[in-house]
Amino acid sequence: MLNIDEAFEANQIAFGGASLSGEGGGYGFGSMSETQSTELVQSAFDKNYRIFDTAPIYGFGLSEQRLGKAIKNYRDQVFVVSKCGIDWDHKKSIAIRNDVKTTKRMIDESLKRLDDDCIDLYMVHWPDEDVDIRHTLDVLTKAQAQNKIRFIGLCNTNLEELNLAKEVAKIDVVQNQLNVFENSSCELFDELKKTQIKFMSWGTLDKGIITGSVNRSRIFDKDDVRASEAPWWNDDINLPKIEKMERVLPFLKEHGHSGLEFALSFNLSRYNNSGLDGVCLCGAKSKKHLEDLGEALDNPVSSDLIDHIQRELM
């Protein structure tokens, strides 16, 4: 099996499995057939992606199923990430549940959907204000002892919760939102470095706003989670950021860069400046997207230019 250090050293970008959700609903980014999803994962593997991130809520289990099938022939060469905590009922009403019973069930359901006997990294997807994180982590440590999971992580966490979690388990990875519009996670970096916890950023591209693929006129596929308003996705939140990128993108172009290059460079520069072992989690829906990501890594935006953009244009 691929070691966690090898996985993080091999990649600056991790594959975001929400794109595999297709018509499954839940949290996904538009239609995708099973054949297309298999080809996309294969293409990512061929381009040396080794970290593949998924979660039950992505397609209400469909992303996990598709990922499990797609990597079957090279399972030992990849590092699989999944999560617990975002649950749903028979009507597909979603709720955050990190109680002991739900956590045990979700681990076993993920293993079944992935058609695997062990998940490389298993994470608590979102904090549950009704459950002490230590109770959830107790379930994960027992699953780790049973070889159902190899490493343990927290998503969308803060320093207080992280410290509580460390009372019960060794935390190997934190996955939080990080981009030019949301960089509060940087406050954790000193602690993560000190305790040798790795970092994964979600929202690296802010769902397309930073690259410019999401703009005022963008119309989304009906299976795309961005097609409907949500507390975290609406015009009140998005338009101010789109307006800023309307100033930033032409400036970047003048200096030989794209929004994608800016997004990746922003996060990677934060890792480098903090001495942190981190990767950028990015969604891709096509081989072209994967190619664009690879090319963007080859043309990084300088720290000075990033600082100038933040200071003068945002």
PDB file of N, CA and C in Angstrom, residues 250-294:
ATOM      1  N   PRO A 250      -7.579  40.062 -15.858  1.00  0.00           N
ATOM      2  CA  PRO A 250      -6.851  40.790 -16.911  1.00  0.00           C
ATOM      3  C   PRO A 250      -5.427  41.159 -16.480  1.00  0.00           C
ATOM      4  N   PHE A 251      -5.273  41.512 -15.223  1.00  0.00           N
ATOM      5  CA  PHE A 251      -3.939  41.840 -14.710  1.00  0.00           C
ATOM      6  C   PHE A 251      -3.016  40.621 -14.781  1.00  0.00           C
ATOM      7  N   LEU A 252      -3.532  39.467 -14.387  1.00  0.00           N
ATOM      8  CA  LEU A 252      -2.747  38.240 -14.470  1.00  0.00           C
ATOM      9  C   LEU A 252      -2.351  37.938 -15.916  1.00  0.00           C
ATOM     10  N   LYS A 253      -3.310  38.109 -16.818  1.00  0.00           N
ATOM     11  CA  LYS A 253      -3.031  37.844 -18.234  1.00  0.00           C
ATOM     12  C   LYS A 253      -1.912  38.734 -18.755  1.00  0.00           C
ATOM     13  N   GLU A 254      -1.921  39.994 -18.347  1.00  0.00           N
ATOM     14  CA  GLU A 254      -0.860  40.926 -18.752  1.00  0.00           C
ATOM     15  C   GLU A 254       0.517  40.440 -18.294  1.00  0.00           C
ATOM     16  N   HIS A 255       0.529  39.703 -17.203  1.00  0.00           N
ATOM     17  CA  HIS A 255       1.787  39.213 -16.645  1.00  0.00           C
ATOM     18  C   HIS A 255       2.036  37.738 -16.981  1.00  0.00           C
ATOM     19  N   GLY A 256       1.293  37.238 -17.974  1.00  0.00           N
ATOM     20  CA  GLY A 256       1.548  35.885 -18.469  1.00  0.00           C
ATOM     21  C   GLY A 256       1.014  34.765 -17.612  1.00  0.00           C
ATOM     22  N   HIS A 257      -0.060  35.058 -16.869  1.00  0.00           N
ATOM     23  CA  HIS A 257      -0.591  34.044 -15.962  1.00  0.00           C
ATOM     24  C   HIS A 257      -2.114  33.922 -16.097  1.00  0.00           C
ATOM     25  N   SER A 258      -2.623  32.816 -15.586  1.00  0.00           N
ATOM     26  CA  SER A 258      -4.068  32.556 -15.587  1.00  0.00           C
ATOM     27  C   SER A 258      -4.584  32.536 -14.156  1.00  0.00           C
ATOM     28  N   GLY A 259      -5.906  32.551 -14.031  1.00  0.00           N
ATOM     29  CA  GLY A 259      -6.518  32.431 -12.716  1.00  0.00           C
ATOM     30  C   GLY A 259      -6.205  31.100 -12.063  1.00  0.00           C
ATOM     31  N   LEU A 260      -6.120  30.047 -12.868  1.00  0.00           N
ATOM     32  CA  LEU A 260      -5.781  28.728 -12.336  1.00  0.00           C
ATOM     33  C   LEU A 260      -4.376  28.731 -11.740  1.00  0.00           C
ATOM     34  N   GLU A 261      -3.439  29.335 -12.452  1.00  0.00           N
ATOM     35  CA  GLU A 261      -2.071  29.426 -11.946  1.00  0.00           C
ATOM     36  C   GLU A 261      -2.026  30.228 -10.645  1.00  0.00           C
ATOM     37  N   PHE A 262      -2.820  31.279 -10.590  1.00  0.00           N
ATOM     38  CA  PHE A 262      -2.884  32.112  -9.388  1.00  0.00           C
ATOM     39  C   PHE A 262      -3.443  31.317  -8.207  1.00  0.00           C
ATOM     40  N   ALA A 263      -4.512  30.561  -8.441  1.00  0.00           N
ATOM     41  CA  ALA A 263      -5.145  29.794  -7.369  1.00  0.00           C
ATOM     42  C   ALA A 263      -4.181  28.773  -6.776  1.00  0.00           C
ATOM     43  N   LEU A 264      -3.530  28.014  -7.640  1.00  0.00           N
ATOM     44  CA  LEU A 264      -2.596  26.995  -7.163  1.00  0.00           C
ATOM     45  C   LEU A 264      -1.387  27.628  -6.494  1.00  0.00           C
ATOM     46  N   SER A 265      -0.860  28.677  -7.100  1.00  0.00           N
ATOM     47  CA  SER A 265       0.331  29.322  -6.555  1.00  0.00           C
ATOM     48  C   SER A 265       0.052  29.930  -5.187  1.00  0.00           C
ATOM     49  N   PHE A 266      -1.143  30.487  -5.014  1.00  0.00           N
ATOM     50  CA  PHE A 266      -1.490  31.074  -3.717  1.00  0.00           C
ATOM     51  C   PHE A 266      -1.377  30.018  -2.621  1.00  0.00           C
ATOM     52  N   ASN A 267      -2.012  28.866  -2.823  1.00  0.00           N
ATOM     53  CA  ASN A 267      -1.996  27.830  -1.790  1.00  0.00           C
ATOM     54  C   ASN A 267      -0.610  27.239  -1.589  1.00  0.00           C
ATOM     55  N   LEU A 268       0.046  26.902  -2.688  1.00  0.00           N
ATOM     56  CA  LEU A 268       1.360  26.264  -2.583  1.00  0.00           C
ATOM     57  C   LEU A 268       2.376  27.191  -1.932  1.00  0.00           C
ATOM     58  N   SER A 269       2.263  28.492  -2.192  1.00  0.00           N
ATOM     59  CA  SER A 269       3.193  29.431  -1.554  1.00  0.00           C
ATOM     60  C   SER A 269       2.957  29.488  -0.054  1.00  0.00           C
ATOM     61  N   ARG A 270       1.701  29.329   0.371  1.00  0.00           N
ATOM     62  CA  ARG A 270       1.398  29.303   1.813  1.00  0.00           C
ATOM     63  C   ARG A 270       2.014  28.078   2.457  1.00  0.00           C
ATOM     64  N   TYR A 271       1.942  26.940   1.782  1.00  0.00           N
ATOM     65  CA  TYR A 271       2.569  25.733   2.328  1.00  0.00           C
ATOM     66  C   TYR A 271       4.080  25.923   2.442  1.00  0.00           C
ATOM     67  N   ASN A 272       4.687  26.417   1.364  1.00  0.00           N
ATOM     68  CA  ASN A 272       6.143  26.580   1.337  1.00  0.00           C
ATOM     69  C   ASN A 272       6.612  27.557   2.407  1.00  0.00           C
ATOM     70  N   ASN A 273       5.913  28.676   2.548  1.00  0.00           N
ATOM     71  CA  ASN A 273       6.298  29.684   3.532  1.00  0.00           C
ATOM     72  C   ASN A 273       6.173  29.171   4.960  1.00  0.00           C
ATOM     73  N   SER A 274       5.269  28.189   5.156  1.00  0.00           N
ATOM     74  CA  SER A 274       5.034  27.653   6.501  1.00  0.00           C
ATOM     75  C   SER A 274       5.810  26.367   6.757  1.00  0.00           C
ATOM     76  N   GLY A 275       6.503  25.875   5.734  1.00  0.00           N
ATOM     77  CA  GLY A 275       7.210  24.605   5.886  1.00  0.00           C
ATOM     78  C   GLY A 275       6.265  23.448   6.100  1.00  0.00           C
ATOM     79  N   LEU A 276       5.098  23.537   5.460  1.00  0.00           N
ATOM     80  CA  LEU A 276       4.029  22.565   5.675  1.00  0.00           C
ATOM     81  C   LEU A 276       3.975  21.556   4.542  1.00  0.00           C
ATOM     82  N   ASP A 277       3.668  20.322   4.877  1.00  0.00           N
ATOM     83  CA  ASP A 277       3.490  19.267   3.886  1.00  0.00           C
ATOM     84  C   ASP A 277       2.030  19.299   3.443  1.00  0.00           C
ATOM     85  N   GLY A 278       1.755  19.912   2.277  1.00  0.00           N
ATOM     86  CA  GLY A 278       0.371  20.097   1.864  1.00  0.00           C
ATOM     87  C   GLY A 278       0.137  19.853   0.397  1.00  0.00           C
ATOM     88  N   VAL A 279      -1.119  19.560   0.054  1.00  0.00           N
ATOM     89  CA  VAL A 279      -1.529  19.393  -1.337  1.00  0.00           C
ATOM     90  C   VAL A 279      -2.793  20.206  -1.580  1.00  0.00           C
ATOM     91  N   CYS A 280      -3.039  20.535  -2.849  1.00  0.00           N
ATOM     92  CA  CYS A 280      -4.238  21.259  -3.259  1.00  0.00           C
ATOM     93  C   CYS A 280      -5.251  20.259  -3.812  1.00  0.00           C
ATOM     94  N   LEU A 281      -6.378  20.160  -3.171  1.00  0.00           N
ATOM     95  CA  LEU A 281      -7.453  19.304  -3.665  1.00  0.00           C
ATOM     96  C   LEU A 281      -8.215  20.055  -4.747  1.00  0.00           C
ATOM     97  N   CYS A 282      -8.278  19.468  -5.951  1.00  0.00           N
ATOM     98  CA  CYS A 282      -8.922  20.134  -7.086  1.00  0.00           C
ATOM     99  C   CYS A 282      -9.873  19.178  -7.793  1.00  0.00           C
ATOM    100  N   GLY A 283     -11.029  19.687  -8.151  1.00  0.00           N
ATOM    101  CA  GLY A 283     -11.961  18.913  -8.958  1.00  0.00           C
ATOM    102  C   GLY A 283     -11.624  19.057 -10.429  1.00  0.00           C
ATOM    103  N   ALA A 284     -11.798  17.973 -11.172  1.00  0.00           N
ATOM    104  CA  ALA A 284     -11.613  17.998 -12.626  1.00  0.00           C
ATOM    105  C   ALA A 284     -12.704  17.156 -13.252  1.00  0.00           C
ATOM    106  N   LYS A 285     -13.316  17.668 -14.312  1.00  0.00           N
ATOM    107  CA  LYS A 285     -14.401  16.935 -14.959  1.00  0.00           C
ATOM    108  C   LYS A 285     -14.018  16.386 -16.320  1.00  0.00           C
ATOM    109  N   SER A 286     -12.781  16.637 -16.749  1.00  0.00           N
ATOM    110  CA  SER A 286     -12.366  16.177 -18.068  1.00  0.00           C
ATOM    111  C   SER A 286     -10.849  16.025 -18.109  1.00  0.00           C
ATOM    112  N   LYS A 287     -10.371  15.317 -19.128  1.00  0.00           N
ATOM    113  CA  LYS A 287      -8.930  15.184 -19.319  1.00  0.00           C
ATOM    114  C   LYS A 287      -8.301  16.552 -19.562  1.00  0.00           C
ATOM    115  N   LYS A 288      -9.050  17.444 -20.235  1.00  0.00           N
ATOM    116  CA  LYS A 288      -8.547  18.799 -20.483  1.00  0.00           C
ATOM    117  C   LYS A 288      -8.309  19.541 -19.168  1.00  0.00           C
ATOM    118  N   HIS A 289      -9.223  19.377 -18.216  1.00  0.00           N
ATOM    119  CA  HIS A 289      -9.036  20.008 -16.917  1.00  0.00           C
ATOM    120  C   HIS A 289      -7.763  19.502 -16.248  1.00  0.00           C
ATOM    121  N   LEU A 290      -7.519  18.196 -16.336  1.00  0.00           N
ATOM    122  CA  LEU A 290      -6.307  17.621 -15.753  1.00  0.00           C
ATOM    123  C   LEU A 290      -5.059  18.183 -16.422  1.00  0.00           C
ATOM    124  N   GLU A 291      -5.113  18.311 -17.730  1.00  0.00           N
ATOM    125  CA  GLU A 291      -3.981  18.877 -18.469  1.00  0.00           C
ATOM    126  C   GLU A 291      -3.737  20.327 -18.047  1.00  0.00           C
ATOM    127  N   ASP A 292      -4.824  21.087 -17.898  1.00  0.00           N
ATOM    128  CA  ASP A 292      -4.698  22.489 -17.495  1.00  0.00           C
ATOM    129  C   ASP A 292      -4.056  22.608 -16.117  1.00  0.00           C
ATOM    130  N   LEU A 293      -4.429  21.728 -15.213  1.00  0.00           N
ATOM    131  CA  LEU A 293      -3.853  21.749 -13.874  1.00  0.00           C
ATOM    132  C   LEU A 293      -2.356  21.476 -13.919  1.00  0.00           C
ATOM    133  N   GLY A 294      -1.965  20.488 -14.719  1.00  0.00           N
ATOM    134  CA  GLY A 294      -0.545  20.175 -14.848  1.00  0.00           C
ATOM    135  C   GLY A 294       0.253  21.323 -15.429  1.00  0.00           C
TER     136      GLY A 294
END
